[in-house]
XYZ file of C-alpha atoms in Angstrom:
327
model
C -17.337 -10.447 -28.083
C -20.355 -12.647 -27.825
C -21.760 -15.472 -24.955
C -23.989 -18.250 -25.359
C -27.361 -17.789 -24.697
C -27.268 -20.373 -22.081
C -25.703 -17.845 -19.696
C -28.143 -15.681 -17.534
C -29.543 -13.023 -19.587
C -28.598 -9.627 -18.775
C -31.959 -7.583 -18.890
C -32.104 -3.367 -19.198
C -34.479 -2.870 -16.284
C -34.962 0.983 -17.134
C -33.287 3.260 -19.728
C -33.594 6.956 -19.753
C -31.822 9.663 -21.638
C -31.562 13.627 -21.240
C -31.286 16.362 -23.109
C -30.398 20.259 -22.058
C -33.099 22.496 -23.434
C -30.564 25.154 -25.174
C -30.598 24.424 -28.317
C -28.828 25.659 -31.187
C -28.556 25.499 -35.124
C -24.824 24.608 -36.595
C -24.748 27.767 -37.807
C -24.659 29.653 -35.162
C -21.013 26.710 -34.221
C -19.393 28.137 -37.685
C -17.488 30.865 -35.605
C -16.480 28.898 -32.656
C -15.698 25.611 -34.761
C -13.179 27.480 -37.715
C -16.173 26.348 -40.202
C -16.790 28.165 -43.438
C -20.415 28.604 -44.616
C -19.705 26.386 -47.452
C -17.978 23.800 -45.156
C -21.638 24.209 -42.337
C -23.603 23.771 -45.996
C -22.117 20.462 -46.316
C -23.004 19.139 -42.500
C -26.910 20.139 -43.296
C -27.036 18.925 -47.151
C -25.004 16.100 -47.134
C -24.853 14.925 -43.441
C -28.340 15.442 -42.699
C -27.439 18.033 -39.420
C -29.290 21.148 -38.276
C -30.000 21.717 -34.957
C -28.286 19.948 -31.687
C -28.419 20.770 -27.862
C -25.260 22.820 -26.685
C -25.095 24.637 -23.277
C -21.488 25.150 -21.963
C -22.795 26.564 -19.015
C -24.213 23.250 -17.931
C -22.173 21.320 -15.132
C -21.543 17.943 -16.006
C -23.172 16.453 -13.083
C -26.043 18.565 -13.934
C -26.226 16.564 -17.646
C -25.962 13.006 -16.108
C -28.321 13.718 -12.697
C -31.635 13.353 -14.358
C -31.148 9.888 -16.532
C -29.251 8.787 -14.099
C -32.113 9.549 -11.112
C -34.554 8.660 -13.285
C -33.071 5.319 -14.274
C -32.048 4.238 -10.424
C -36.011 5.084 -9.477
C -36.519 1.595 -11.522
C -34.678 -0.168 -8.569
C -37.086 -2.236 -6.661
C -37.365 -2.448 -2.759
C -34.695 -5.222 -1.470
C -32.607 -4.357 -4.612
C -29.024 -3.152 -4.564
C -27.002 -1.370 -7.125
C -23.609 -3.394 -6.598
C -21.462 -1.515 -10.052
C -21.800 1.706 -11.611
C -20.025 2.229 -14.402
C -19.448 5.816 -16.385
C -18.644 5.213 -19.894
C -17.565 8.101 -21.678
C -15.812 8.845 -25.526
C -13.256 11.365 -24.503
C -10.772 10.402 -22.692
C -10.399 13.389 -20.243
C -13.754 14.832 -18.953
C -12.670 16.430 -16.073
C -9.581 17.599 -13.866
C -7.500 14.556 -13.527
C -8.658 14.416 -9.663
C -11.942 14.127 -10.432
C -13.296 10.605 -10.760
C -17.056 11.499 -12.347
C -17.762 7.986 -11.540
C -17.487 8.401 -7.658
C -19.041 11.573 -8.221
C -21.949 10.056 -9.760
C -22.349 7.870 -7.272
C -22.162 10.252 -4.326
C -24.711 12.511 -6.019
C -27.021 9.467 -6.831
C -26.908 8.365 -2.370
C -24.922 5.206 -3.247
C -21.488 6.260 -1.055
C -21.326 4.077 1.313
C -23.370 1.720 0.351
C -21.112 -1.008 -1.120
C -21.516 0.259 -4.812
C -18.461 0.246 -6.982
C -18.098 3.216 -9.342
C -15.459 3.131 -12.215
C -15.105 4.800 -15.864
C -14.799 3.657 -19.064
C -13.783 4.984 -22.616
C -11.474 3.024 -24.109
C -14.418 1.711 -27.101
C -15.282 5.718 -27.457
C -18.816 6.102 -28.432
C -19.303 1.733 -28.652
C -18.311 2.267 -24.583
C -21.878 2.605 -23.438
C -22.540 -0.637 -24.786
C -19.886 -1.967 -23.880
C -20.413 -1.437 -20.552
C -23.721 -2.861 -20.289
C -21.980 -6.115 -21.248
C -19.348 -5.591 -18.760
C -21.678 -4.919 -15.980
C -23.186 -7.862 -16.819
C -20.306 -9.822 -16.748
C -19.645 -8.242 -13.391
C -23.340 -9.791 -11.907
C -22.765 -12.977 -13.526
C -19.276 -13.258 -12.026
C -20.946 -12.327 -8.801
C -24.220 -14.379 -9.217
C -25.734 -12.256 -5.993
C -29.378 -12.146 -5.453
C -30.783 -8.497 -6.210
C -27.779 -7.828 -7.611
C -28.011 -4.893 -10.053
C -25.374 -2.036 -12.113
C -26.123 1.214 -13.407
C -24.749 2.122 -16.863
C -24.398 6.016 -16.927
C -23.500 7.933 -19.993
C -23.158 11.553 -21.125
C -20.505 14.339 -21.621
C -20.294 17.705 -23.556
C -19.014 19.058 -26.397
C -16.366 21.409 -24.171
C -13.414 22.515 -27.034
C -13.650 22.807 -30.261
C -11.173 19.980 -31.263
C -13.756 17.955 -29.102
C -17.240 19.042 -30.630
C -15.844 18.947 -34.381
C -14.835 15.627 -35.856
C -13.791 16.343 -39.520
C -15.675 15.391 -42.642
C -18.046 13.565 -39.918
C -19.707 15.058 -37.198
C -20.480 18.083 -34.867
C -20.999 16.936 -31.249
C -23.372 17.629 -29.048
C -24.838 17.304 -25.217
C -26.950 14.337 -23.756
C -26.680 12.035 -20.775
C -28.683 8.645 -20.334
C -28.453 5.656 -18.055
C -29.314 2.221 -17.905
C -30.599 -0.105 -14.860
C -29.778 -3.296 -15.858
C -29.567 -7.068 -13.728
C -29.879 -10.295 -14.679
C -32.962 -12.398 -15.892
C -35.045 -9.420 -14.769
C -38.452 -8.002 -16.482
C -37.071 -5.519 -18.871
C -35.350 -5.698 -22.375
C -33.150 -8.792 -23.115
C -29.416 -8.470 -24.712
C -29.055 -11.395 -26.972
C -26.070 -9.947 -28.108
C -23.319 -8.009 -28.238
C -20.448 -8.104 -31.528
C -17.482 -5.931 -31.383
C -14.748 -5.325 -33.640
C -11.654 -2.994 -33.437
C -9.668 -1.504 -36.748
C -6.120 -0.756 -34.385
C -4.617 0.878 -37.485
C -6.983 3.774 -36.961
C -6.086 4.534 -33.375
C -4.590 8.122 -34.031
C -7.694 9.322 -35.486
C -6.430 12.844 -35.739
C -3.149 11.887 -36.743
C -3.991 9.427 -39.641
C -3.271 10.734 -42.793
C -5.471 11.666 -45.978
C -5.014 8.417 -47.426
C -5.999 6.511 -44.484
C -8.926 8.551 -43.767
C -10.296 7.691 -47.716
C -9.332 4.362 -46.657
C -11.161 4.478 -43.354
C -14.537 5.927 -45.209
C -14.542 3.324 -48.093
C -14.684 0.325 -45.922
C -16.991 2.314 -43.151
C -20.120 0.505 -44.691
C -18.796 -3.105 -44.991
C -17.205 -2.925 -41.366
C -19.971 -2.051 -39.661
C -22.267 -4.599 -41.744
C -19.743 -7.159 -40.532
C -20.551 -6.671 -36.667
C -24.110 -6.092 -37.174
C -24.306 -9.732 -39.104
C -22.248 -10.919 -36.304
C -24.521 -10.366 -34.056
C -27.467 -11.096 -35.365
C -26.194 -14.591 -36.112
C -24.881 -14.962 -32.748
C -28.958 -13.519 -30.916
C -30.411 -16.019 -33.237
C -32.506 -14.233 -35.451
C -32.062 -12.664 -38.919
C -31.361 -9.401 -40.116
C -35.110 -9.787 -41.373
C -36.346 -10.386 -37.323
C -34.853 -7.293 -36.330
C -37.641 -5.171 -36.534
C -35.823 -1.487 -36.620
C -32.292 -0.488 -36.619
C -31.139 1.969 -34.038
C -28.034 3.622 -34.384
C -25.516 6.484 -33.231
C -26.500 9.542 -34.790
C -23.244 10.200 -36.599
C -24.619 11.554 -39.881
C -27.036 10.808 -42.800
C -24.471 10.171 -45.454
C -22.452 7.306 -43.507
C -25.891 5.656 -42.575
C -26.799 5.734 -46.399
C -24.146 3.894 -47.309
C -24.581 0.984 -44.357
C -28.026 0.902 -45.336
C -26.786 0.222 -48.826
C -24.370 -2.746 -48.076
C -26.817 -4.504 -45.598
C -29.538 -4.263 -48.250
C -32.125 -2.976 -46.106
C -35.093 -0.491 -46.729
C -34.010 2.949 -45.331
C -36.878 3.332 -42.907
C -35.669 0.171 -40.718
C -32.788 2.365 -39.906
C -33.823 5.771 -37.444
C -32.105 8.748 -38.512
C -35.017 10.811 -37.149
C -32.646 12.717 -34.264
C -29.949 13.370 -36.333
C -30.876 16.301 -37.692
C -32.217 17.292 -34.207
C -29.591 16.020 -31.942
C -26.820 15.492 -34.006
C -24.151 12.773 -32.774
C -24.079 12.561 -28.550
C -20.898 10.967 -27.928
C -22.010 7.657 -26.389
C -24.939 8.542 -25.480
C -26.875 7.940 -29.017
C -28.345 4.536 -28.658
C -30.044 5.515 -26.084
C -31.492 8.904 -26.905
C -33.222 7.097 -29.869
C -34.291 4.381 -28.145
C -36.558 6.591 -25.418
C -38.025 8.501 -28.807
C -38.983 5.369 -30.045
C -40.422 4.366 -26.387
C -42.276 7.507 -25.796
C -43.264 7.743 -29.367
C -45.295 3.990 -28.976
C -42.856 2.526 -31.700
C -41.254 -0.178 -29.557
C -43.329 -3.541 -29.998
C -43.432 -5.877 -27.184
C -41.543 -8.816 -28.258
C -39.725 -7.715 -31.414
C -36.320 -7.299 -31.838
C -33.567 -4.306 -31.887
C -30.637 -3.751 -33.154
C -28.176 -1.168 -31.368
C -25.420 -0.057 -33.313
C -22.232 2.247 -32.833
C -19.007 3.123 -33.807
C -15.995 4.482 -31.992
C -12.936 6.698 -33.374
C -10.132 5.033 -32.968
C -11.868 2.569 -34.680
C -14.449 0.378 -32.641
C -17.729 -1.227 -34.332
C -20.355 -2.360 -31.874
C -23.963 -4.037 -32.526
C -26.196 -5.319 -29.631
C -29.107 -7.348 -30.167
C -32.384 -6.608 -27.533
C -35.486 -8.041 -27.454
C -38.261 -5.464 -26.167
C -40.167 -6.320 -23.268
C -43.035 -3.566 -22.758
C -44.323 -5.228 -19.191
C -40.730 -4.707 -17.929
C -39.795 -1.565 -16.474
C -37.482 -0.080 -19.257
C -39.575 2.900 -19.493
C-alpha cells in the first residue's frame, strides 16, 4: 500500500511514547509464563532480552493518558482533532462493551466535539502504522482546513498466552501517540509498504513445519517491504540514515540485517534488551529515544519497520523535520 507523492503529505505533528516505571527482569516472568530457566537463558543469550516494563496493576487508560495528552498538547489554537484512531495487536483489550477508543476520547475532552474515535488491530503490531496512513487517508478524503487525527497506541501484557509468543518474544507495557495532519511542520511519511503472508493467520495453530517455514523466510519478507518502500519514498536504502524497528528480538533482526546487507549499527536494537517487544507500540518508543537522545538529524531519512502475527510486514519511510513539533 503506497501513494504518489503528489498527494498531500501526511506530516507527524508530535509523537510521544510512555512507559510504566515497574520494571522487571524475565526472570522474575519464568513462573507466571510456564518458562524453564534454560528456556528464559535462551530469551537473554540468543534474543537479546533482559529487562521490560510490566505492571498489571496499571489501568489501561492510565498507560495511554500520558502519550496521548502529551501528543494532543501539539494541537495548535484554531486546530481540530477530526479522527482518533486506537490501534491495538490483540484483538480483545477490554470487556466487549468497552470501546477504548471512545474512552480515549472522553478522557482526552474530545466528546462532543465532533471527533470520531474507532479501533484498529487487524495488521497486529504493523496497526499503528497503519493507522497513521489511514488517518491520513481520512484528512485527505476530507481535505478540511485544520483538520487533524490522533494515532493512539498501547496495551498490556494481561495473560500469559498474551505476554509469551513462542520461540519469539515476551511482551511488555507501553503506550504512545501520534498528532499527525496534512502538509504540516513535523516529520513527513514518504511511505508506507505493506505485505500480508494469509497462510500464517492461525499463528498459534500453525504447525511445527510452518513455523520453520515462517522463520526461514522472516528475513527475506521483511527485506521485501522495506525495499518496497524505499523505492516507492524515493531514496535508497543507502539515504535512510537509521533503521528503526519493533523490538521483537536480537536474533530475528540479525538475520534482516544480514539479507539487506547493511552494517548492524543502522539498525536500533538499543531497547530491546530494556523494553523488550511493546505490541504496537515499538516504533515509536525508539523513535522518542532517538529524539531525546539528539540522534534524529533534521532532514535525513527513517525507516519504520514492523511485523504483525498473523503475518503482516510493514515499512514507513519519514523524513525528520527538527523545526516541526514532533517532539
Amino acid at each position: 500500500m503506497s501513494h504518489p507523492t503528489t498527494d498531500r503529505r501526511i506530516t507527524l505533528e508530535r509523537i510521544e511514547s510512555y512507559l510504566p516505571e515497574r520494571s522487571v527482569r524475565i526472570e522474575e516472568l519464568g513462573e507466571r509464563l510456564g518458562l524453564r530457566r534454560a528456556e528464559l537463558g535462551v530469551f537473554r543469550k540468543f534474543y537479546g532480552l533482559d529487562t521490560l516494563r510490566f505492571d498489571p496493576g496499571l489501568p489501561l487508560l492510565d498507560l495511554l493518558r500520558p502519550a496521548a495528552r502529551s501528543a494532543l498538547a501539539a494541537l495548535p489554537e484554531g486546530g481540530r482533532v477530526d479522527y482518533l484512531a486506537y490501534a491495538h495487536t490483540t484483538q480483545a483489550v477490554a470487556p466487549a462493551d468497552v470501546d477504548i477508543a471512545q474512552v480515549v476520547g472522553e478522557d482526552l475532552g474530545l466528546t462532543g466535539t465532533g471527533t470520531e474515535a474507532f479501533g484498529l488491530s487487524h495488521q497486529a503490531c504493523v496497526s499503528s502504522l497503519g493507522a497513521i496512513e489511514v488517518l491520513g487517508e481520512l484528512l485527505r478524503a476530507e481535505g478540511a482546513e485544520d483538520a487533524y487525527a490522533l494515532m493512539v497506541t498501547g496495551e498490556q501484557a494481561y495473560s500469559p498466552i498474551v505476554q509469551h509468543v513462542p520461540n519469539t518474544s515476551i511482551m511488555a507495557d507501553a503506550a504512545a501517540s501520534c498528532l499527525i495532519t496534512l502538509d504540516g511542520d513535523g516529520d513527513v511519511v514518504r511511505s508506507f509498504a505493506t505485505r500480508t503472508l494469509g497462510e500464517y493467520a492461525q499463528w498459534l495453530e500453525l504447525t511445527a513445519e510452518q513455523n520453520t517455514e515462517f522463520g526461514e523466510q522472516y528475513g527475506s519478507r521483511i527485506a521485501e517491504v522495506i525495499h518496497q518502500a524505499v523505492e516507492e519514498a524515493g531514496v535508497t536504502l543507502d539515504e535512510i540514515d537509521l533503521v528503526i524497528p519493533h523490538n521483537v528480538n536480537k536474533l530475528a533482526w540479525r538475520q534482516t540485517i544480514k539479507e539487506l546487507g547493511v552494517a548492524p549499527e543502522k539498525v536500533f536494537l538499543d531497547n530491546i534488551p530494556r523494553y523488550s517487544h511493546t505490541f504496537a507500540s515499538d516504533v515509536f518508543v525508539n523513535y522518542t529515544t532517538l529524539r531525546d537522545d539528539g540522534r534524529l538529524v533534521d532532514g535525513a531519512h527513517y525507516l519504520l519497520v514492523s511485523v504483525g502475527l498473523g503475518a503482516t510486514f510493514g515499512a514507513m519511510v519519514i523524513t525528520h523535520r527538527a523545526g516541526g513539533d514532533a517532539r
